[in-house]
Tab-separated table of C-alpha atoms in Angstrom:
chain	number	residue	atom	x	y	z
B	106	MET	CA	40.941	21.883	39.897
B	107	ALA	CA	38.806	23.395	42.630
B	108	THR	CA	39.866	22.024	46.005
B	109	ARG	CA	41.295	18.750	44.757
B	110	ALA	CA	40.786	15.787	46.953
B	111	ARG	CA	42.359	13.466	44.151
B	112	LYS	CA	35.498	14.014	49.725
B	113	ARG	CA	21.022	12.116	57.780
B	114	ALA	CA	19.770	13.146	60.571
B	115	MET	CA	16.163	13.480	61.743
B	116	THR	CA	14.613	15.848	64.223
B	117	VAL	CA	11.181	15.593	65.816
B	118	LEU	CA	10.123	18.756	67.614
B	119	THR	CA	11.916	18.970	70.974
B	120	CYS	CA	13.361	15.478	70.864
B	121	ALA	CA	16.933	14.228	71.029
B	122	ALA	CA	18.407	11.837	68.492
B	123	VAL	CA	18.963	8.109	68.895
B	124	VAL	CA	21.889	6.906	66.789
B	125	ALA	CA	22.878	3.353	65.901
B	126	THR	CA	26.123	2.842	64.017
B	127	ALA	CA	27.386	-0.336	62.359
B	128	THR	CA	31.067	-1.191	62.269
B	129	SER	CA	32.885	-1.832	58.968
B	130	VAL	CA	33.530	-5.192	57.398
B	131	PRO	CA	36.888	-5.776	55.711
B	132	ALA	CA	37.373	-3.839	52.500
B	133	SER	CA	37.975	-7.109	50.675
B	134	ALA	CA	34.192	-7.493	50.669
B	135	ALA	CA	33.909	-4.651	48.150
B	136	ASN	CA	32.851	-5.467	44.621
B	137	PRO	CA	35.572	-5.668	41.936
B	138	ILE	CA	36.341	-2.345	40.268
B	139	THR	CA	35.566	-2.519	36.553
B	140	PHE	CA	35.772	0.032	33.739
B	141	ALA	CA	34.542	0.156	30.165
B	142	PRO	CA	37.190	0.272	27.422
B	143	ARG	CA	38.683	3.718	27.107
B	144	VAL	CA	37.415	6.271	24.618
B	145	ASP	CA	39.978	8.787	23.352
B	146	TYR	CA	39.282	12.390	22.352
B	147	SER	CA	41.624	14.758	20.544
B	148	THR	CA	42.942	17.904	22.220
B	149	GLY	CA	45.651	20.367	21.309
B	150	ASN	CA	49.381	19.739	21.486
B	151	HIS	CA	50.756	18.454	24.798
B	152	PRO	CA	47.757	18.490	27.161
B	153	GLU	CA	49.023	19.138	30.687
B	154	ALA	CA	45.880	19.279	32.824
B	155	VAL	CA	42.202	18.350	32.675
B	156	ILE	CA	39.182	19.394	34.727
B	157	ASP	CA	35.437	18.942	34.471
B	158	ALA	CA	32.665	21.500	34.918
B	159	ASP	CA	29.230	22.178	33.490
B	160	LEU	CA	30.162	25.018	31.180
B	161	ASN	CA	26.871	25.394	29.301
B	162	GLY	CA	24.312	24.702	32.011
B	163	ASP	CA	22.856	21.530	30.492
B	164	GLY	CA	23.573	19.340	33.515
B	165	ARG	CA	26.243	17.353	31.700
B	166	PRO	CA	29.904	17.495	32.703
B	167	ASP	CA	32.193	19.089	30.153
B	168	LEU	CA	35.980	18.718	29.933
B	169	VAL	CA	38.715	21.319	29.589
B	170	THR	CA	42.392	20.626	28.930
B	171	ALA	CA	45.410	22.939	29.063
B	172	ASP	CA	47.352	22.344	25.833
B	173	ARG	CA	50.772	23.671	26.709
B	174	TYR	CA	52.569	23.734	23.376
B	175	GLN	CA	49.537	24.890	21.404
B	176	TRP	CA	48.950	27.846	23.769
B	177	GLU	CA	45.285	26.920	23.851
B	178	LEU	CA	42.620	25.241	25.932
B	179	SER	CA	40.475	22.447	24.548
B	180	VAL	CA	36.807	22.543	25.534
B	181	LEU	CA	34.978	19.240	25.031
B	182	LEU	CA	31.265	19.680	25.673
B	183	GLY	CA	29.489	16.670	27.110
B	184	THR	CA	26.851	15.098	24.904
B	185	GLY	CA	25.485	12.645	27.481
B	186	GLY	CA	26.370	9.162	28.622
B	187	GLY	CA	30.000	10.079	29.199
B	188	ALA	CA	30.587	11.080	25.571
B	189	PHE	CA	32.010	14.398	24.391
B	190	GLY	CA	31.882	16.560	21.310
B	191	ALA	CA	34.696	17.788	19.118
B	192	ARG	CA	37.383	20.091	20.466
B	193	ILE	CA	36.636	23.808	20.743
B	194	ALA	CA	39.807	25.906	21.016
B	195	VAL	CA	40.035	28.748	23.558
B	196	ASN	CA	43.005	31.119	23.871
B	197	PRO	CA	44.140	31.708	27.479
B	198	GLY	CA	47.673	32.987	26.798
B	199	GLU	CA	51.138	31.492	26.534
B	200	GLU	CA	51.913	27.960	27.750
B	201	PRO	CA	48.843	26.983	29.767
B	202	THR	CA	49.722	24.295	32.308
B	203	GLY	CA	47.163	24.224	35.136
B	204	LEU	CA	43.384	24.577	35.345
B	205	ALA	CA	40.764	25.274	37.993
B	206	ALA	CA	37.044	25.963	37.670
B	207	ALA	CA	35.096	28.276	39.984
B	208	ASP	CA	32.609	31.132	39.847
B	209	PHE	CA	35.016	34.063	40.006
B	210	ASN	CA	32.455	36.800	39.325
B	211	ALA	CA	29.527	35.419	41.339
B	212	ASP	CA	27.113	35.171	38.414
B	213	GLY	CA	26.341	31.482	38.883
B	214	LYS	CA	28.298	30.398	35.803
B	215	ALA	CA	31.495	28.369	35.700
B	216	ASP	CA	34.676	30.350	35.017
B	217	LEU	CA	38.241	29.153	34.513
B	218	ALA	CA	41.573	29.978	36.129
B	219	VAL	CA	44.644	29.000	34.106
B	220	THR	CA	48.338	29.148	34.911
B	221	ILE	CA	50.151	30.604	31.913
B	222	ALA	CA	53.630	32.046	31.441
B	223	GLY	CA	54.085	34.635	34.194
B	224	ASN	CA	50.377	35.032	34.900
B	225	VAL	CA	47.146	33.531	36.057
B	226	ALA	CA	44.473	33.970	33.386
B	227	ILE	CA	40.823	34.289	34.389
B	228	LEU	CA	38.296	33.405	31.684
B	229	ILE	CA	34.764	34.404	32.599
B	230	GLY	CA	32.219	31.890	31.360
B	231	ASN	CA	29.232	33.026	29.324
B	232	GLY	CA	27.182	30.037	30.457
B	233	ASN	CA	27.003	28.517	26.979
B	234	GLY	CA	30.435	26.891	26.769
B	235	THR	CA	32.181	30.034	25.544
B	236	PHE	CA	34.328	32.512	27.454
B	237	ALA	CA	35.184	36.195	27.548
B	238	PRO	CA	38.784	37.100	26.611
B	239	ALA	CA	41.305	36.199	29.282
B	240	ALA	CA	42.186	38.717	31.983
B	241	LYS	CA	45.763	38.228	33.196
B	242	PHE	CA	47.140	38.674	36.705
B	243	PRO	CA	50.925	38.528	37.237
B	244	VAL	CA	52.537	35.823	39.373
B	245	SER	CA	56.076	34.652	39.966
B	246	GLY	CA	57.588	32.736	37.089
B	247	GLY	CA	57.219	29.020	36.647
B	248	SER	CA	53.718	28.573	38.080
B	249	GLU	CA	52.190	25.305	36.901
B	250	GLY	CA	49.565	23.724	39.138
B	251	ILE	CA	46.544	25.664	40.393
B	252	ALA	CA	43.629	25.156	42.764
B	253	ALA	CA	40.656	27.383	43.596
B	254	GLY	CA	38.750	27.837	46.820
B	255	ASP	CA	37.662	30.387	49.415
B	256	LEU	CA	40.852	31.037	51.362
B	257	ASN	CA	39.701	33.952	53.527
B	258	GLY	CA	36.076	33.126	54.257
B	259	ASP	CA	34.528	35.977	52.273
B	260	GLY	CA	32.561	33.700	49.951
B	261	ARG	CA	34.680	34.629	46.928
B	262	ALA	CA	36.845	32.297	44.877
B	263	ASP	CA	40.599	32.641	45.407
B	264	VAL	CA	43.479	30.741	43.791
B	265	VAL	CA	46.793	29.191	44.764
B	266	THR	CA	49.456	28.144	42.282
B	267	SER	CA	52.490	25.892	42.606
B	268	ARG	CA	55.851	27.129	41.324
B	269	PRO	CA	59.465	25.907	41.376
B	270	ASP	CA	60.235	27.210	44.871
B	271	GLY	CA	56.853	27.460	46.568
B	272	VAL	CA	53.262	28.540	46.124
B	273	THR	CA	51.536	31.810	45.258
B	274	VAL	CA	48.192	32.967	46.667
B	275	LEU	CA	45.896	35.426	44.894
B	276	LEU	CA	42.674	36.505	46.608
B	277	GLY	CA	39.594	37.029	44.463
B	278	ALA	CA	37.558	40.230	44.534
B	279	GLY	CA	34.357	38.468	43.495
B	280	ASP	CA	34.130	40.418	40.253
B	281	GLY	CA	36.403	38.256	38.122
B	282	THR	CA	39.617	39.946	39.216
B	283	LEU	CA	42.426	38.757	41.472
B	284	GLY	CA	44.493	40.733	43.958
B	285	ALA	CA	48.254	41.039	44.237
B	286	PRO	CA	50.170	37.763	44.546
B	287	THR	CA	51.682	36.601	47.825
B	288	ASP	CA	54.524	34.111	47.573
B	289	TYR	CA	55.298	31.418	50.133
B	290	ALA	CA	58.409	29.283	50.111
B	291	ALA	CA	57.818	25.530	49.915
B	292	GLY	CA	59.512	22.361	48.792
B	293	GLY	CA	60.030	23.004	45.133
B	294	TYR	CA	58.547	22.207	41.764
B	295	SER	CA	55.257	20.321	41.755
B	296	ARG	CA	52.442	19.869	39.303
B	297	GLY	CA	50.039	19.249	42.164
B	298	VAL	CA	48.651	21.691	44.700
B	299	VAL	CA	45.837	20.811	47.099
B	300	LEU	CA	43.433	22.873	49.186
B	301	ALA	CA	42.031	20.886	52.108
B	302	ASP	CA	41.511	21.133	55.861
B	303	LEU	CA	44.646	19.348	57.017
B	304	ASP	CA	44.589	20.385	60.684
B	305	SER	CA	40.881	19.978	61.531
B	306	ASP	CA	40.217	23.674	62.175
B	307	THR	CA	37.773	24.061	59.224
B	308	LYS	CA	40.153	26.499	57.497
B	309	PRO	CA	41.677	25.601	54.117
B	310	ASP	CA	45.336	24.601	54.144
B	311	ILE	CA	47.744	24.039	51.256
B	312	ALA	CA	49.735	20.943	50.356
B	313	THR	CA	52.178	20.820	47.463
B	314	GLY	CA	54.890	18.433	46.378
B	315	GLY	CA	58.632	19.070	46.405
B	316	PHE	CA	59.944	17.392	43.272
B	317	PHE	CA	63.566	18.280	43.911
B	318	ASN	CA	63.793	17.458	47.625
B	319	GLY	CA	61.436	14.482	47.996
B	320	THR	CA	58.961	16.126	50.343
B	321	VAL	CA	55.427	17.410	50.537
B	322	SER	CA	55.008	20.890	52.005
B	323	VAL	CA	52.038	21.773	54.203
B	324	LEU	CA	51.078	25.408	54.788
B	325	ARG	CA	48.418	25.802	57.443
B	326	GLY	CA	45.800	28.421	56.684
B	327	ASN	CA	44.952	31.216	59.110
B	328	GLY	CA	41.472	31.608	57.636
B	329	ASP	CA	42.142	35.151	56.410
B	330	GLY	CA	43.944	34.264	53.182
B	331	THR	CA	47.372	34.059	54.822
B	332	PHE	CA	49.344	30.932	55.629
B	333	ALA	CA	51.939	29.778	58.119
B	334	PRO	CA	55.421	28.867	56.889
B	335	ALA	CA	55.658	25.497	55.181
B	336	THR	CA	56.361	22.323	57.112
B	337	GLN	CA	57.890	19.567	55.049
B	338	PHE	CA	57.283	15.825	55.278
B	339	PRO	CA	59.273	13.181	53.362
B	340	THR	CA	57.625	11.242	50.540
B	341	GLY	CA	59.574	9.380	47.873
B	342	ALA	CA	61.800	10.415	44.982
B	343	ASN	CA	60.467	13.329	42.918
B	344	PRO	CA	56.849	13.696	44.108
B	345	ILE	CA	55.225	15.413	41.154
B	346	ASP	CA	51.571	15.305	42.183
B	347	VAL	CA	49.660	15.231	45.464
B	348	ALA	CA	46.069	14.487	46.433
B	349	ALA	CA	44.114	14.437	49.681
B	350	GLY	CA	41.601	11.997	51.165
B	351	ASP	CA	40.746	9.994	54.259
B	352	PHE	CA	42.465	6.714	53.512
B	353	ASN	CA	42.032	4.926	56.848
B	354	GLY	CA	38.565	6.134	57.815
B	355	ASP	CA	39.586	8.031	60.950
B	356	GLY	CA	38.058	11.336	59.872
B	357	LYS	CA	41.462	12.981	59.394
B	358	THR	CA	42.805	14.146	56.062
B	359	ASP	CA	45.674	12.121	54.614
B	360	LEU	CA	47.903	12.791	51.605
B	361	ALA	CA	49.046	10.694	48.659
B	362	THR	CA	51.852	11.527	46.242
B	363	ALA	CA	52.899	10.233	42.845
B	364	ASN	CA	56.684	9.778	43.035
B	365	TYR	CA	58.002	10.125	39.516
B	366	GLY	CA	61.601	9.262	40.336
B	367	ASP	CA	61.246	5.879	42.021
B	368	GLY	CA	58.109	4.384	40.460
B	369	THR	CA	56.019	4.554	43.632
B	370	PHE	CA	53.131	6.316	45.222
B	371	ALA	CA	53.291	7.230	48.892
B	372	VAL	CA	50.569	7.587	51.514
B	373	LEU	CA	51.097	9.919	54.481
B	374	LEU	CA	48.469	9.440	57.173
B	375	GLY	CA	47.380	12.663	58.811
B	376	ALA	CA	47.314	13.226	62.559
B	377	GLY	CA	44.524	15.781	62.217
B	378	ASN	CA	46.738	18.652	63.399
B	379	GLY	CA	48.570	19.479	60.168
B	380	THR	CA	51.298	16.885	60.678
B	381	PHE	CA	51.745	13.596	58.857
B	382	GLY	CA	53.310	10.243	59.542
B	383	ALA	CA	56.146	8.565	57.714
B	384	PRO	CA	55.410	7.768	54.074
B	385	VAL	CA	54.263	4.288	53.189
B	386	SER	CA	55.417	3.742	49.616
B	387	GLN	CA	54.355	1.135	47.136
B	388	GLY	CA	55.693	0.362	43.672
B	389	VAL	CA	53.217	1.058	40.906
B	390	GLY	CA	55.168	1.298	37.622
B	391	PRO	CA	57.588	3.516	35.723
B	392	ASN	CA	57.230	7.287	36.113
B	393	PRO	CA	53.995	7.760	38.061
B	394	PHE	CA	52.852	11.263	37.187
B	395	GLY	CA	49.371	11.984	38.543
B	396	VAL	CA	47.221	10.787	41.421
B	397	ALA	CA	43.480	11.110	42.016
B	398	VAL	CA	41.229	10.143	44.924
B	399	ALA	CA	37.673	8.791	44.648
B	400	ASP	CA	35.498	5.952	45.926
B	401	LEU	CA	35.956	3.914	42.773
B	402	ASP	CA	34.434	0.684	44.100
B	403	MET	CA	31.630	2.557	45.906
B	404	ASP	CA	32.245	0.859	49.228
B	405	GLY	CA	32.397	4.062	51.259
B	406	ASP	CA	36.162	4.587	51.444
B	407	HIS	CA	38.675	6.398	49.290
B	408	ASP	CA	40.582	4.628	46.550
B	409	LEU	CA	43.512	5.828	44.435
B	410	ALA	CA	44.117	6.144	40.717
B	411	VAL	CA	47.725	6.700	39.627
B	412	ALA	CA	48.701	7.691	36.094
B	413	ILE	CA	51.776	5.691	35.038
B	414	ALA	CA	53.397	7.797	32.335
B	415	GLY	CA	56.038	5.192	31.523
B	416	ALA	CA	53.538	2.389	30.970
B	417	ASP	CA	50.610	4.142	29.247
B	418	SER	CA	48.203	3.102	31.963
B	419	VAL	CA	46.367	3.992	35.155
B	420	ALA	CA	46.685	1.845	38.259
B	421	VAL	CA	43.578	1.632	40.436
B	422	LEU	CA	44.128	0.687	44.070
B	423	GLY	CA	41.947	0.420	47.151
B	424	ASN	CA	41.543	-1.050	50.624
B	425	GLY	CA	40.124	1.469	53.092
B	426	ASN	CA	42.442	0.882	56.049
B	427	GLY	CA	45.281	3.170	55.029
B	428	THR	CA	46.915	0.563	52.807
B	429	PHE	CA	46.279	-0.109	49.142
B	430	ALA	CA	46.075	-3.275	47.091
B	431	PRO	CA	46.100	-3.294	43.289
B	432	ALA	CA	42.587	-3.611	41.927
B	433	THR	CA	43.013	-3.168	38.196
B	434	THR	CA	45.247	-1.541	35.583
B	435	LEU	CA	43.632	0.422	32.767
B	436	PRO	CA	45.315	1.152	29.421
B	437	THR	CA	45.343	4.793	28.297
B	438	GLY	CA	46.740	6.849	25.472
B	439	THR	CA	50.451	7.565	25.166
B	440	THR	CA	52.156	9.005	28.258
B	441	PRO	CA	49.299	9.742	30.662
B	442	THR	CA	50.237	12.580	32.982
B	443	GLU	CA	47.290	13.935	34.942
B	444	VAL	CA	44.463	11.646	36.051
B	445	HIS	CA	41.183	13.242	37.068
B	446	ALA	CA	38.205	11.611	38.784
B	447	ALA	CA	34.729	12.812	37.799
B	448	ASP	CA	31.281	11.345	37.165
B	449	VAL	CA	31.268	12.123	33.460
B	450	ASP	CA	28.203	10.009	32.631
B	451	VAL	CA	26.155	11.112	35.665
B	452	ASP	CA	25.483	7.585	36.940
B	453	ALA	CA	26.756	8.203	40.499
B	454	ARG	CA	29.979	6.306	39.787
B	455	PRO	CA	33.311	8.183	39.618
B	456	ASP	CA	34.980	7.820	36.238
B	457	LEU	CA	38.571	8.635	35.233
B	458	VAL	CA	40.036	10.970	32.617
B	459	THR	CA	43.730	11.136	31.718
B	460	THR	CA	45.705	13.686	29.749
B	461	ASN	CA	47.897	11.849	27.241
B	462	ARG	CA	50.870	14.102	26.684
B	463	PHE	CA	52.300	12.578	23.537
B	464	ALA	CA	48.995	11.466	22.038
B	465	ASP	CA	47.536	14.987	22.082
B	466	GLY	CA	44.337	13.804	23.663
B	467	VAL	CA	42.488	12.496	26.676
B	468	SER	CA	41.281	9.030	27.586
B	469	VAL	CA	37.862	8.711	29.200
B	470	LEU	CA	37.409	5.568	31.289
B	471	ARG	CA	33.837	5.010	32.433
B	472	ASN	CA	33.386	3.199	35.724
B	473	THR	CA	31.112	0.158	35.310
B	474	THR	CA	31.539	-1.250	38.817
B	475	VAL	CA	28.327	-2.860	40.048
B	476	PRO	CA	27.795	-1.455	43.548
B	477	ASP	CA	26.608	-3.507	46.465
B	478	PHE	CA	23.117	-2.875	47.838
B	479	ALA	CA	21.743	-3.650	51.268
B	480	ASP	CA	18.091	-2.936	52.046
B	481	VAL	CA	17.950	-1.923	55.719
B	482	ALA	CA	14.498	-2.424	57.224
B	483	VAL	CA	13.741	-0.608	60.476
B	484	THR	CA	10.936	-1.499	62.871
B	485	MET	CA	10.273	-0.440	66.447
B	486	THR	CA	7.983	-1.540	69.271
B	487	ALA	CA	7.278	-0.211	72.753
B	488	THR	CA	5.846	-2.087	75.730
B	489	PRO	CA	4.618	-0.591	79.053
B	490	ARG	CA	6.213	-2.340	82.033
B	491	PHE	CA	4.321	-1.247	85.146
B	492	GLY	CA	4.917	-4.315	87.246
B	493	LEU	CA	8.569	-3.461	87.673
B	494	LEU	CA	10.259	-1.785	90.569
B	495	VAL	CA	10.778	1.183	88.242
B	496	PRO	CA	7.806	1.461	85.844
B	497	ALA	CA	8.936	2.261	82.304
B	498	LEU	CA	8.260	2.154	78.588
B	499	GLU	CA	10.595	-0.346	76.979
B	500	TYR	CA	11.512	0.356	73.332
B	501	THR	CA	13.047	-2.124	70.911
B	502	ILE	CA	14.555	-0.980	67.599
B	503	SER	CA	14.909	-3.874	65.165
B	504	VAL	CA	17.207	-3.632	62.151
B	505	ARG	CA	17.138	-6.269	59.426
B	506	ASN	CA	19.340	-6.537	56.352
B	507	ASN	CA	17.141	-7.609	53.463
B	508	GLY	CA	20.183	-7.701	51.180
B	509	PRO	CA	21.059	-8.642	48.586
B	510	ASP	CA	24.543	-7.844	49.919
B	511	THR	CA	26.234	-7.640	53.306
B	512	LEU	CA	25.535	-4.520	55.335
B	513	ASP	CA	28.809	-2.746	56.123
B	514	THR	CA	27.682	0.316	58.054
B	515	ALA	CA	24.404	1.883	59.129
B	516	THR	CA	23.185	4.770	61.214
B	517	ILE	CA	19.731	4.665	62.752
B	518	THR	CA	18.441	7.916	64.230
B	519	ALA	CA	15.328	8.502	66.254
B	520	ALA	CA	13.975	11.147	68.606
B	521	LEU	CA	13.527	11.150	72.348
B	522	PRO	CA	11.308	13.514	74.309
B	523	ALA	CA	13.021	16.485	75.887
B	524	ARG	CA	13.549	16.513	79.648
B	525	THR	CA	13.123	12.755	79.781
B	526	THR	CA	15.485	10.274	81.396
B	527	VAL	CA	16.630	7.570	79.020
B	528	VAL	CA	18.209	4.296	80.105
B	529	PRO	CA	20.173	2.638	77.279
B	530	GLY	CA	20.292	-1.108	76.826
B	531	PRO	CA	23.427	-3.215	76.286
B	532	GLY	CA	25.701	-1.883	73.575
B	533	CYS	CA	24.217	1.605	73.688
B	534	THR	CA	25.296	4.849	75.332
B	535	VAL	CA	23.613	8.183	76.057
B	536	ALA	CA	25.334	11.559	75.798
B	537	ASN	CA	23.742	14.973	75.390
B	538	ARG	CA	20.290	13.451	74.965
B	539	VAL	CA	21.608	11.282	72.124
B	540	LEU	CA	21.423	7.514	72.351
B	541	THR	CA	24.107	5.801	70.247
B	542	CYS	CA	24.034	2.073	69.588
B	543	THR	CA	26.710	0.152	67.671
B	544	ILE	CA	25.515	-2.669	65.437
B	545	ALA	CA	27.815	-5.336	64.066
B	546	PRO	CA	27.944	-5.923	60.269
B	547	MET	CA	25.146	-8.133	59.043
B	548	ALA	CA	24.854	-10.671	56.279
B	549	MET	CA	21.759	-10.748	54.116
B	550	GLY	CA	18.789	-11.954	56.129
B	551	ALA	CA	20.363	-11.191	59.507
B	552	SER	CA	18.782	-8.877	62.052
B	553	THR	CA	19.641	-7.319	65.374
B	554	THR	CA	17.907	-5.313	68.089
B	555	LYS	CA	18.840	-2.494	70.423
B	556	THR	CA	16.760	-1.325	73.386
B	557	PHE	CA	16.215	1.686	75.584
B	558	ARG	CA	13.841	2.524	78.420
B	559	ILE	CA	11.954	5.656	79.456
B	560	PRO	CA	11.043	5.501	83.167
B	561	VAL	CA	7.461	6.566	83.994
B	562	GLY	CA	6.491	8.372	87.212
B	563	LEU	CA	3.277	8.591	89.170
B	564	LEU	CA	2.503	12.029	87.731
B	565	THR	CA	3.557	11.287	84.155
B	566	ILE	CA	0.640	12.179	81.907
B	567	THR	CA	1.783	12.659	78.336
B	568	THR	CA	2.028	11.241	74.840
B	569	TYR	CA	5.379	10.195	73.397
B	570	LYS	CA	5.743	9.989	69.628
B	571	ILE	CA	9.112	8.548	68.644
B	572	THR	CA	10.298	7.773	65.121
B	573	ALA	CA	13.327	5.690	64.219
B	574	THR	CA	14.750	5.967	60.721
B	575	ARG	CA	17.682	4.756	58.676
B	576	ALA	CA	19.790	7.880	58.396
B	577	ALA	CA	22.696	6.445	56.388
B	578	SER	CA	24.106	3.086	55.423
B	579	LEU	CA	26.720	1.366	53.303
B	580	PRO	CA	26.348	-0.081	50.829
B	581	ALA	CA	23.496	1.926	49.381
B	582	ASP	CA	19.918	1.173	50.401
B	583	PRO	CA	17.703	0.766	47.334
B	584	THR	CA	14.380	0.900	49.186
B	585	ALA	CA	13.251	3.936	51.163
B	586	SER	CA	9.774	2.693	52.042
B	587	ASN	CA	10.941	0.597	55.006
B	588	ASP	CA	13.524	3.006	56.376
B	589	SER	CA	11.527	4.281	59.351
B	590	ALA	CA	9.060	3.249	62.040
B	591	THR	CA	6.988	5.308	64.496
B	592	VAL	CA	5.553	4.361	67.878
B	593	THR	CA	3.114	6.517	69.848
B	594	CYS	CA	2.595	5.857	73.556
B	595	SER	CA	-0.065	7.569	75.682
B	596	VAL	CA	0.760	7.427	79.406
B	597	ILE	CA	-1.412	8.146	82.468
B	598	GLY	CA	0.978	7.876	85.382
B	599	ILE	CA	1.693	4.291	86.354
B	600	VAL	CA	-1.940	3.338	85.907
B	601	ALA	CA	-2.324	2.933	82.192
B	602	ALA	CA	-0.397	3.223	78.944
B	603	THR	CA	-1.078	2.247	75.357
B	604	CYS	CA	1.491	2.026	72.559
B	605	ASN	CA	0.852	1.568	68.880
């Protein structure tokens, strides 16, 4: 899968931004996560991996599985509403195990990269759900997982595969071909391989599990398609899959593993420099096999889905503070291995798809969670204060939560005139011509205000036009019409001023 992570501002001419940020309420306030009953679709024998992509350009997600023992791929074209058509068989080569979608020849159409026996196969998409014959590029034996991304910053899709004793990198030429493989030693066999910025330098890094030594290996990217030697961090017994996300909301990438050998998943919180803390493990069921990351309850933080191969189910867990509490358990087909998060019905809610190894099919679980909504209304006033020791324009930004649910977070941005001194009110700060105000969470019907002042001098003759707007908020704001307010003040020294 391409870069697995299983991740508003306003300007007014020469003005600086004003930012107001709300703090988070406890994650327990999130709505319950609910899913529709599963719908199963047939694939070939022993599906090992599943991805989604729009293969025929109709705006609907399609599914592809790697059917290991049938030596085929199954293409299931989306028909709308999260439903899929009958299986279309595609031949990639022997024993397909891993899948990634990307545009490998820069024609704007989705292509596929597949790990097969001794090779990576590239299948160029025709844009109608069909593919050109596979082109094969040799790799070290035993490659299984695969991810695609731009590893050297040239705008072309590259790939990395996981193998029994490390990972292999192949750089793309942008014409559908891949260069010579480069092997890196790592922790050992893993189905999962992740591309993500793990050290906060904006360059893609690699994380892969070490099934045989109970670690996850991190290889920091140099930005040119090469990687530093692996650093290993302990997980649990037999980590077979790995995914990345920000699990505690600190802006740093964390990792989660499915630990096949001890029935747990583990969370490793990232320090933002490519290192990770001790694993925090939690029992989830027999033989966890796959792990995916998505905001399943739509509360603004990452949740986990773990495929439990020994219990024919997926466990869904969430909290948002780096810990996870069980939310629901979803039945699947027989022996779910990979779990993949994707919005298959295009309703802005992440759904789940599992490969069911011994049922020769996939289970599609549509997310029916009812998201919270909070209508944030923004108003602003300005009042000239010339009777003060320091004459000024005093601005008040009012924020009201019209509901129907509690407001968790919000960002209000505005614009301040350039080369103007700004004095922030209580709870606000100014840095680099940006005023930032923190607003506490608000129940429905509650409101709050933040203030700032612009001092006026004897020779100040100008017009200030300042707009405040809701830039972002959680939960979602259903009404855009009351998101902003504008105040215009005309000033003639300390003699007269009008604001409206």
